[in-house]
XYZ file of N, CA and C in Angstrom:
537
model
N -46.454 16.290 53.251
C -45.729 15.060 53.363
C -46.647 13.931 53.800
N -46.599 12.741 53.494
C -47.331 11.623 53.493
C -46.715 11.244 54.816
N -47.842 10.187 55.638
C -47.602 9.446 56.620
C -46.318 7.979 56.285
N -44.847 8.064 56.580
C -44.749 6.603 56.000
C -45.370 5.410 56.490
N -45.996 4.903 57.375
C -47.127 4.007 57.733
C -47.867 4.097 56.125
N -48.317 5.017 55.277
C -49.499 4.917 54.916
C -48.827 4.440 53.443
N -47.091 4.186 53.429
C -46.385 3.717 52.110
C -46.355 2.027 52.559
N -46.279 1.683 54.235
C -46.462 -0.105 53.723
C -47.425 -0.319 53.735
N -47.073 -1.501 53.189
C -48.410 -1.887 52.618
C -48.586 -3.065 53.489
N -47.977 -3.551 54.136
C -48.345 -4.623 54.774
C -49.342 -4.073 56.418
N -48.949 -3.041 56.856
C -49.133 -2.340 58.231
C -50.948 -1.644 57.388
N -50.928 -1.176 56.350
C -52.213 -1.009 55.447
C -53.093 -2.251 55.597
N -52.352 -3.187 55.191
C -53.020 -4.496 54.986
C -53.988 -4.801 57.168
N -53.088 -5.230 57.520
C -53.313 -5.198 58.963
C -54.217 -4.148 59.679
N -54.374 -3.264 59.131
C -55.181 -2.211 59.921
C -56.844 -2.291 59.268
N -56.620 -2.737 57.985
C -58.062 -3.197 57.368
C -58.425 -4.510 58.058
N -57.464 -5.669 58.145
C -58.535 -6.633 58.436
C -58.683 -6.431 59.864
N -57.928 -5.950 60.786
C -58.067 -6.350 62.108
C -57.178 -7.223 62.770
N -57.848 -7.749 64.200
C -56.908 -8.507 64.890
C -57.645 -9.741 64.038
N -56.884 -10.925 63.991
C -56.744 -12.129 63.371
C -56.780 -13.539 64.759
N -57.413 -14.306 64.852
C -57.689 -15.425 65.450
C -56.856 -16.738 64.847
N -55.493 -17.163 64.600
C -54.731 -18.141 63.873
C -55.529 -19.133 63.705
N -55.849 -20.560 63.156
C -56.313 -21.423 62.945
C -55.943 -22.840 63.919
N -56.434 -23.199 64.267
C -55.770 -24.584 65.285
C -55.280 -26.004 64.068
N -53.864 -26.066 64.348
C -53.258 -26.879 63.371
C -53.965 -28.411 63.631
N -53.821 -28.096 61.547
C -54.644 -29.342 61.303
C -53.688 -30.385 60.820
N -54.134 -31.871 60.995
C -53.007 -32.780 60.402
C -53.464 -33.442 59.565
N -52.534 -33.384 58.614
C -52.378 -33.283 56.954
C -52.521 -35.323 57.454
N -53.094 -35.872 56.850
C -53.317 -37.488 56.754
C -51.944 -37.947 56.093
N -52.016 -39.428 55.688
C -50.733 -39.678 55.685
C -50.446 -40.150 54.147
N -49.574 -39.886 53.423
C -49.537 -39.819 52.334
C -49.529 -41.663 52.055
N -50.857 -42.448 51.031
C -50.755 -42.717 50.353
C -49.882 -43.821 49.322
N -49.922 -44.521 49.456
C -49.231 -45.261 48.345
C -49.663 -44.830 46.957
N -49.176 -44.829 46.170
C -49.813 -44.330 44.844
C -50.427 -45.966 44.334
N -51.662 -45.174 43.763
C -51.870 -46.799 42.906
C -51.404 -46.907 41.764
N -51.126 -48.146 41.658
C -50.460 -48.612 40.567
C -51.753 -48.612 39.121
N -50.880 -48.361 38.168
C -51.341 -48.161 36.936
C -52.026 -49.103 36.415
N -53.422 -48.643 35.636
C -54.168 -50.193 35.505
C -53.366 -50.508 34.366
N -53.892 -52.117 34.267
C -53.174 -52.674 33.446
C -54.410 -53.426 32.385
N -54.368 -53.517 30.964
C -54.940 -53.995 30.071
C -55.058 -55.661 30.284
N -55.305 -56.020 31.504
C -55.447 -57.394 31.400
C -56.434 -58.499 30.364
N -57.415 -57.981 29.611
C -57.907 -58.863 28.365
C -57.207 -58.586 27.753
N -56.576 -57.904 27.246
C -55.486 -57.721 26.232
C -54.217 -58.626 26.435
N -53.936 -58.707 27.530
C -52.838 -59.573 27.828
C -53.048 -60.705 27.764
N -54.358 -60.873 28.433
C -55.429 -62.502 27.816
C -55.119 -62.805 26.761
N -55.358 -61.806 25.713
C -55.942 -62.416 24.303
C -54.564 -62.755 23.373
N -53.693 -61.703 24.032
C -51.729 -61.935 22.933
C -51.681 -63.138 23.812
N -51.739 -63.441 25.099
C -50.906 -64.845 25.580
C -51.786 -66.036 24.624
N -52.928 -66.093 24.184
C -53.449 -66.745 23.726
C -53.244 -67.397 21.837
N -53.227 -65.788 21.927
C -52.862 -66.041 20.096
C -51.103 -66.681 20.183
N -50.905 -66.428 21.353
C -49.374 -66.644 20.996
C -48.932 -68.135 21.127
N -50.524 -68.577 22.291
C -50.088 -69.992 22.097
C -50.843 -70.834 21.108
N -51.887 -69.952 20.117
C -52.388 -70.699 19.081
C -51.235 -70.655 18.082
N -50.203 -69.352 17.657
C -49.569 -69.237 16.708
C -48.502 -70.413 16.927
N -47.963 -70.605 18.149
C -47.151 -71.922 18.437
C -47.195 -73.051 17.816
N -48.644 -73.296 18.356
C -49.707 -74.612 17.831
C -49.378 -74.931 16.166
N -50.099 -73.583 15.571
C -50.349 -73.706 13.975
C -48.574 -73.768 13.841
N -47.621 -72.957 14.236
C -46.624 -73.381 13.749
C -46.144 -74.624 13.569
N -46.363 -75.228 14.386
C -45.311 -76.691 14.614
C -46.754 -77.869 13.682
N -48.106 -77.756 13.673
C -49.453 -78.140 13.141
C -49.076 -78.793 11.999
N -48.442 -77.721 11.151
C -48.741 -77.730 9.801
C -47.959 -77.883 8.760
N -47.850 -78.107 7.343
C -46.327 -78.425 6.906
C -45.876 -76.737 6.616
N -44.641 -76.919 6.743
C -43.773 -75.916 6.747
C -43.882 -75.502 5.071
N -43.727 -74.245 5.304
C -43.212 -74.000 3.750
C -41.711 -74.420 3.312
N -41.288 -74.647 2.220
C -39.910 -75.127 1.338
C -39.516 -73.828 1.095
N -37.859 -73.335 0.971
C -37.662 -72.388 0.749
C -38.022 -71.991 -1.135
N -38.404 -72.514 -1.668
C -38.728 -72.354 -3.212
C -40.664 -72.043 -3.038
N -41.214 -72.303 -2.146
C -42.386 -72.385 -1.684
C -43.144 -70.954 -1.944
N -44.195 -70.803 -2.555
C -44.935 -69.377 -2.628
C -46.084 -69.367 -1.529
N -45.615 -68.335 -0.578
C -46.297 -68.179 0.215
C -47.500 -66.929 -0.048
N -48.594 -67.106 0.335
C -50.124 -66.453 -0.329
C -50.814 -67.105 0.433
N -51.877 -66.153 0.993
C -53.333 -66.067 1.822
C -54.203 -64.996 1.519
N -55.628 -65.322 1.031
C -56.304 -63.902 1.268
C -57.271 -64.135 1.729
N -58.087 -63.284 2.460
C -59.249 -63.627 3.669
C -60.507 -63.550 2.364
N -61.391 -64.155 2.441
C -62.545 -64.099 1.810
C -63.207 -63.032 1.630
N -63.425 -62.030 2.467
C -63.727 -60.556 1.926
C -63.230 -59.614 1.059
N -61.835 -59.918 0.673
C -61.468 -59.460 -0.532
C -61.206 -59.868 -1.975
N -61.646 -58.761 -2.732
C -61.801 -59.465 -3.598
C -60.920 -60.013 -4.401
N -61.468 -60.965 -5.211
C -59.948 -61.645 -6.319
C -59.013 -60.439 -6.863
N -59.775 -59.749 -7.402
C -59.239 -58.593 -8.288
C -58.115 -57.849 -7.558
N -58.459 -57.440 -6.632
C -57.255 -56.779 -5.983
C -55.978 -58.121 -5.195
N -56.495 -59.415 -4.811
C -55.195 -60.067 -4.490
C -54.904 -60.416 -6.041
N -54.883 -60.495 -7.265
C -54.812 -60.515 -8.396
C -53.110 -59.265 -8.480
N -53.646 -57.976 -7.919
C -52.852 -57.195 -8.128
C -51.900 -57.466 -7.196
N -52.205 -57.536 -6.021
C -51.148 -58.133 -4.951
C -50.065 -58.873 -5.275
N -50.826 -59.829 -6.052
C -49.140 -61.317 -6.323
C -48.448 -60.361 -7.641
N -49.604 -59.567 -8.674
C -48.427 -59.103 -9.494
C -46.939 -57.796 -9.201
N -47.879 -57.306 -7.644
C -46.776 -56.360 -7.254
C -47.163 -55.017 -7.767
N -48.077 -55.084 -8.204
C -49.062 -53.383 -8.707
C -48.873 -52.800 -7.816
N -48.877 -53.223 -6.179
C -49.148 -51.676 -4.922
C -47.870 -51.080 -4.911
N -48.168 -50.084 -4.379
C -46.767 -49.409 -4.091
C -46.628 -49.581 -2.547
N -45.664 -50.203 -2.608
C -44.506 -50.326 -1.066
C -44.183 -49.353 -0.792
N -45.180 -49.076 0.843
C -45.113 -47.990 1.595
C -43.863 -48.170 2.543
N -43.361 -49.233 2.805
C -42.816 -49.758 4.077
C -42.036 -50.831 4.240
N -40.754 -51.292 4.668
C -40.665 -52.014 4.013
C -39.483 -52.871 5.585
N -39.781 -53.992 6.029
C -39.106 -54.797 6.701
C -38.320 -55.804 6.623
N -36.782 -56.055 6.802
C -35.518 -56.724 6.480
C -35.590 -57.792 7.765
N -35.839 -58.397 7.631
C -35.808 -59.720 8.866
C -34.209 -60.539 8.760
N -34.057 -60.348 8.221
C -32.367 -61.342 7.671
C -31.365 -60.802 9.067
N -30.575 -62.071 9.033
C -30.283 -62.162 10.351
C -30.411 -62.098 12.069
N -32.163 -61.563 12.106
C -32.497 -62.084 13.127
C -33.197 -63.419 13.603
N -33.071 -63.435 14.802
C -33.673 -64.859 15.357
C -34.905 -64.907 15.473
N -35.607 -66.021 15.308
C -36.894 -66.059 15.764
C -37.570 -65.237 16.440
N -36.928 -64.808 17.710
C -38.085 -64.171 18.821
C -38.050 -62.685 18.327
N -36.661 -62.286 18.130
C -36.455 -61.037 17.634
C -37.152 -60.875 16.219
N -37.618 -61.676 15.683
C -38.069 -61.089 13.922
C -39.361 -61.229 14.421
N -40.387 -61.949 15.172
C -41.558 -61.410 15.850
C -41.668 -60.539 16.678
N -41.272 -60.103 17.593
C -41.203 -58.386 18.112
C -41.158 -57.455 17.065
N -40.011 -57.858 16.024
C -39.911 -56.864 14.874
C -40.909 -56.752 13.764
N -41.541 -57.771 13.735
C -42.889 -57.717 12.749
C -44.164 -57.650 13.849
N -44.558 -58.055 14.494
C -45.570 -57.300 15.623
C -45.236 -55.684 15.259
N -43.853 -55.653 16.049
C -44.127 -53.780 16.313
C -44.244 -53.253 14.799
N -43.829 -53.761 13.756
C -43.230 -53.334 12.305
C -45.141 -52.922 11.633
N -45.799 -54.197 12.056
C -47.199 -53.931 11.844
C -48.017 -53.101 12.220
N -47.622 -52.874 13.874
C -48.759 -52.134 14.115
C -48.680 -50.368 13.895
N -46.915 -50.308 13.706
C -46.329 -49.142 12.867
C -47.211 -48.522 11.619
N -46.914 -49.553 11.110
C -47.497 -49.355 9.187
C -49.012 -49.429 9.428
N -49.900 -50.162 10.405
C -51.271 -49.935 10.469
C -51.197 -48.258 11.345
N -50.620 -48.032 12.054
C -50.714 -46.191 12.620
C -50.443 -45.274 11.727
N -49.817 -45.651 10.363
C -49.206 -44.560 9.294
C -50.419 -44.979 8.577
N -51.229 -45.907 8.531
C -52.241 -45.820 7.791
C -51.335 -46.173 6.217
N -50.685 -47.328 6.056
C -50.158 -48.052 5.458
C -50.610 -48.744 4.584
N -51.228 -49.333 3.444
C -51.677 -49.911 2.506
C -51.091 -51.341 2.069
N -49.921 -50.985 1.766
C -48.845 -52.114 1.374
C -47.717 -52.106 2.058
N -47.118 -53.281 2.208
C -45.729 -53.249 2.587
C -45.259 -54.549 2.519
N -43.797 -54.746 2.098
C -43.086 -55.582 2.100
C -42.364 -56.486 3.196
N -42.725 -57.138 2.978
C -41.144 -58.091 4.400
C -40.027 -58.989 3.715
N -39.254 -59.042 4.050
C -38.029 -59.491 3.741
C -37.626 -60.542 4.801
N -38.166 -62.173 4.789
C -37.398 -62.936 4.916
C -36.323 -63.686 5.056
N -36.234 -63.741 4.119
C -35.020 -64.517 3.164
C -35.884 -65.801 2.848
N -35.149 -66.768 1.671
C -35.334 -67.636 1.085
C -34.903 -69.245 2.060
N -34.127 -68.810 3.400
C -34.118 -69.659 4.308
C -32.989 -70.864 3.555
N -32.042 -70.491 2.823
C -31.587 -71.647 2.064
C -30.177 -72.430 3.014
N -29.866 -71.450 4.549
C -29.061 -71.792 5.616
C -29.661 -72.303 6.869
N -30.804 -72.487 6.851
C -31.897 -72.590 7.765
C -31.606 -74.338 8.011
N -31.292 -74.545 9.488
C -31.147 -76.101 9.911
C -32.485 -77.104 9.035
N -32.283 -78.154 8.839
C -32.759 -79.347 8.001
C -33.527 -78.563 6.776
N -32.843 -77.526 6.019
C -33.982 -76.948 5.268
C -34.911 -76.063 5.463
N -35.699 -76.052 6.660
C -37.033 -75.528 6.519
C -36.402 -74.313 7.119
N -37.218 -73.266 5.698
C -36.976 -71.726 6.586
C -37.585 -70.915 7.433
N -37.202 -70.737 8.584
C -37.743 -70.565 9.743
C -38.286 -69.487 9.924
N -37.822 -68.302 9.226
C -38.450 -66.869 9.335
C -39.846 -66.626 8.222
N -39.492 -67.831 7.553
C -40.399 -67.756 6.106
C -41.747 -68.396 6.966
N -41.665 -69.418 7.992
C -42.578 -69.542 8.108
C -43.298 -69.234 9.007
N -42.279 -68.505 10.048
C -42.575 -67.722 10.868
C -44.043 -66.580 10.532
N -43.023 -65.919 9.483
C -44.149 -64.274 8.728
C -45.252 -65.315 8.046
N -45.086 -66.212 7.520
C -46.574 -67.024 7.104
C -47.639 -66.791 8.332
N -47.483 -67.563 8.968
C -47.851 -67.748 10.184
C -48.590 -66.731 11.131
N -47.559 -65.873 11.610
C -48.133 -64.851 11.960
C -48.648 -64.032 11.300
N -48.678 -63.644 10.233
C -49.757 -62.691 9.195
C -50.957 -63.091 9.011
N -51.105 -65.007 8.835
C -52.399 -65.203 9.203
C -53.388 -65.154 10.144
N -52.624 -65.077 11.189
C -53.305 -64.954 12.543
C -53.956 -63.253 12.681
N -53.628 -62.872 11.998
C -53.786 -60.820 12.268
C -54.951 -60.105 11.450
N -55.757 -60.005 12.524
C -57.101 -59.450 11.442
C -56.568 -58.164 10.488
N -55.465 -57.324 11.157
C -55.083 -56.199 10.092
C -54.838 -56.584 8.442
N -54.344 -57.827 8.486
C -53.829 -57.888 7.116
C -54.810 -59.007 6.424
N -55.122 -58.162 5.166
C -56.303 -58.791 4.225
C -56.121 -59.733 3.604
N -54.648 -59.547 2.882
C -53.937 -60.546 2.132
C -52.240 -60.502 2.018
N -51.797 -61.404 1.662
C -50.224 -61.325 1.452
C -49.351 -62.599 0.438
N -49.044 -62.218 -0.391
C -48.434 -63.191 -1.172
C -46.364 -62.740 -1.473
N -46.331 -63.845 -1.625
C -44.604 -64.290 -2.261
C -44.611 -62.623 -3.185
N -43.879 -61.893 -2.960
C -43.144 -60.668 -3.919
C -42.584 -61.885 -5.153
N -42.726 -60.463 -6.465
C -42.116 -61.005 -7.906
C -41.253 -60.791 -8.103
N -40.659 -61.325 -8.605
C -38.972 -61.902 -8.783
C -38.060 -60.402 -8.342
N -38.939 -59.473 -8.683
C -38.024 -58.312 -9.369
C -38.065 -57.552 -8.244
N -39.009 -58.261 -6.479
C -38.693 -57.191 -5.550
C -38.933 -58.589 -4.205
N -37.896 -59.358 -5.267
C -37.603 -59.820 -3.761
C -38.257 -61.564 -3.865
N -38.731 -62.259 -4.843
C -39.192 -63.243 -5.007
C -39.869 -64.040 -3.682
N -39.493 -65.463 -3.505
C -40.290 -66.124 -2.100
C -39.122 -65.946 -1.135
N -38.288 -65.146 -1.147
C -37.778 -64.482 -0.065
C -38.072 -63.258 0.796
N -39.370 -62.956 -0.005
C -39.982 -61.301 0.741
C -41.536 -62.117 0.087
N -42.650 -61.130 1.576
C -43.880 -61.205 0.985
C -44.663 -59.723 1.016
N -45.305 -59.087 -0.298
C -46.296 -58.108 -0.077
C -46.969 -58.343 0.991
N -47.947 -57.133 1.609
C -48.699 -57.755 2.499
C -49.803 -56.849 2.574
N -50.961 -56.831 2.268
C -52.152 -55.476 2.347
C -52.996 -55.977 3.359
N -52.658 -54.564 3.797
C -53.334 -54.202 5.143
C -54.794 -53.317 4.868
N -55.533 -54.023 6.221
C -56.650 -52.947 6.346
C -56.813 -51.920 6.752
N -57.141 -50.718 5.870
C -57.356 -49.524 6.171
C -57.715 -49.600 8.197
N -57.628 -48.305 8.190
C -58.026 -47.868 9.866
C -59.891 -47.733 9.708
């Protein structure tokens, strides 16, 4: 028959190490504020900035007419491909409805809408305006809104007025630069 002493294991444990000397309690310091999360401050620099150049150029310059063809292409690309652009050759990866929002809301929605379609690695995509033909004294406000801000955006290479058949100068293609 076995010793039961020699079945715990804890009274096992104790007889190997010995007598034990406790530790003199130590005090734990004092917790800390957490630091706060850094924050991208040039970045915040540089949107408060564009946002008050895009202001600027907005109110700057003449407005587009709602019959107005809106088109820009940056000098590095070539004719040939904004050639294909105004005829509507790309295929629309993506595609954004601005109609019935307000100003501030259809820029949040094309900011975030962009930097979407530049993370999918996006090529082409459409926006949807409208033709602005309810727009106070005429001038359409979202039309010149997406003018506006598309020029300001190194992502996008070029962008012209869509053809009749996807949306005329109420929507504009818009090609973006690869990642």
């Amino acid at each position: 028959m076995s010793d039961p002493q020699d079945e715990d294991d804890g009274a096992l444990f104790r007889a190997a190490i010995g007598a034990v000397t406790p530790l003199r309690k130590v005090e734990t310091p004092a917790i800390e504020k957490p630091r706060p999360k850094p924050r991208a401050r040039m970045a915040e620099q540089d949107e408060a900035q564009a946002l008050g150049e895009f202001a600027r150029l907005l109110h700057s310059s003449a407005p587009l007419e709602a019959g107005d063809v809106a088109s820009y292409r940056r000098d590095n690309l070539p004719p040939r491909m904004f050639q294909r652009l105004k005829r509507g050759q790309y295929s629309v990866q993506d595609e954004l409805d601005l109609h019935g929002a307000n100003t501030v809301q259809a820029e949040q929605w094309l900011r975030q809408f962009l930097l979407e379609a530049h993370d999918h690695g996006h090529g082409c995509v459409r926006i949807i305006h409208g033709k602005g033909l309810q727009a106070d004294g005429g001038v359409p406000v979202l039309k010149n809104l997406v003018d506006r801000l598309l020029r300001q955006r190194n992502d996008v290479l070029a962008f012209h007025s869509a053809p009749a058949a996807q949306g005329g100068t109420g929507a504009v293609l818009v090609l973006l630069a690869q990642r």
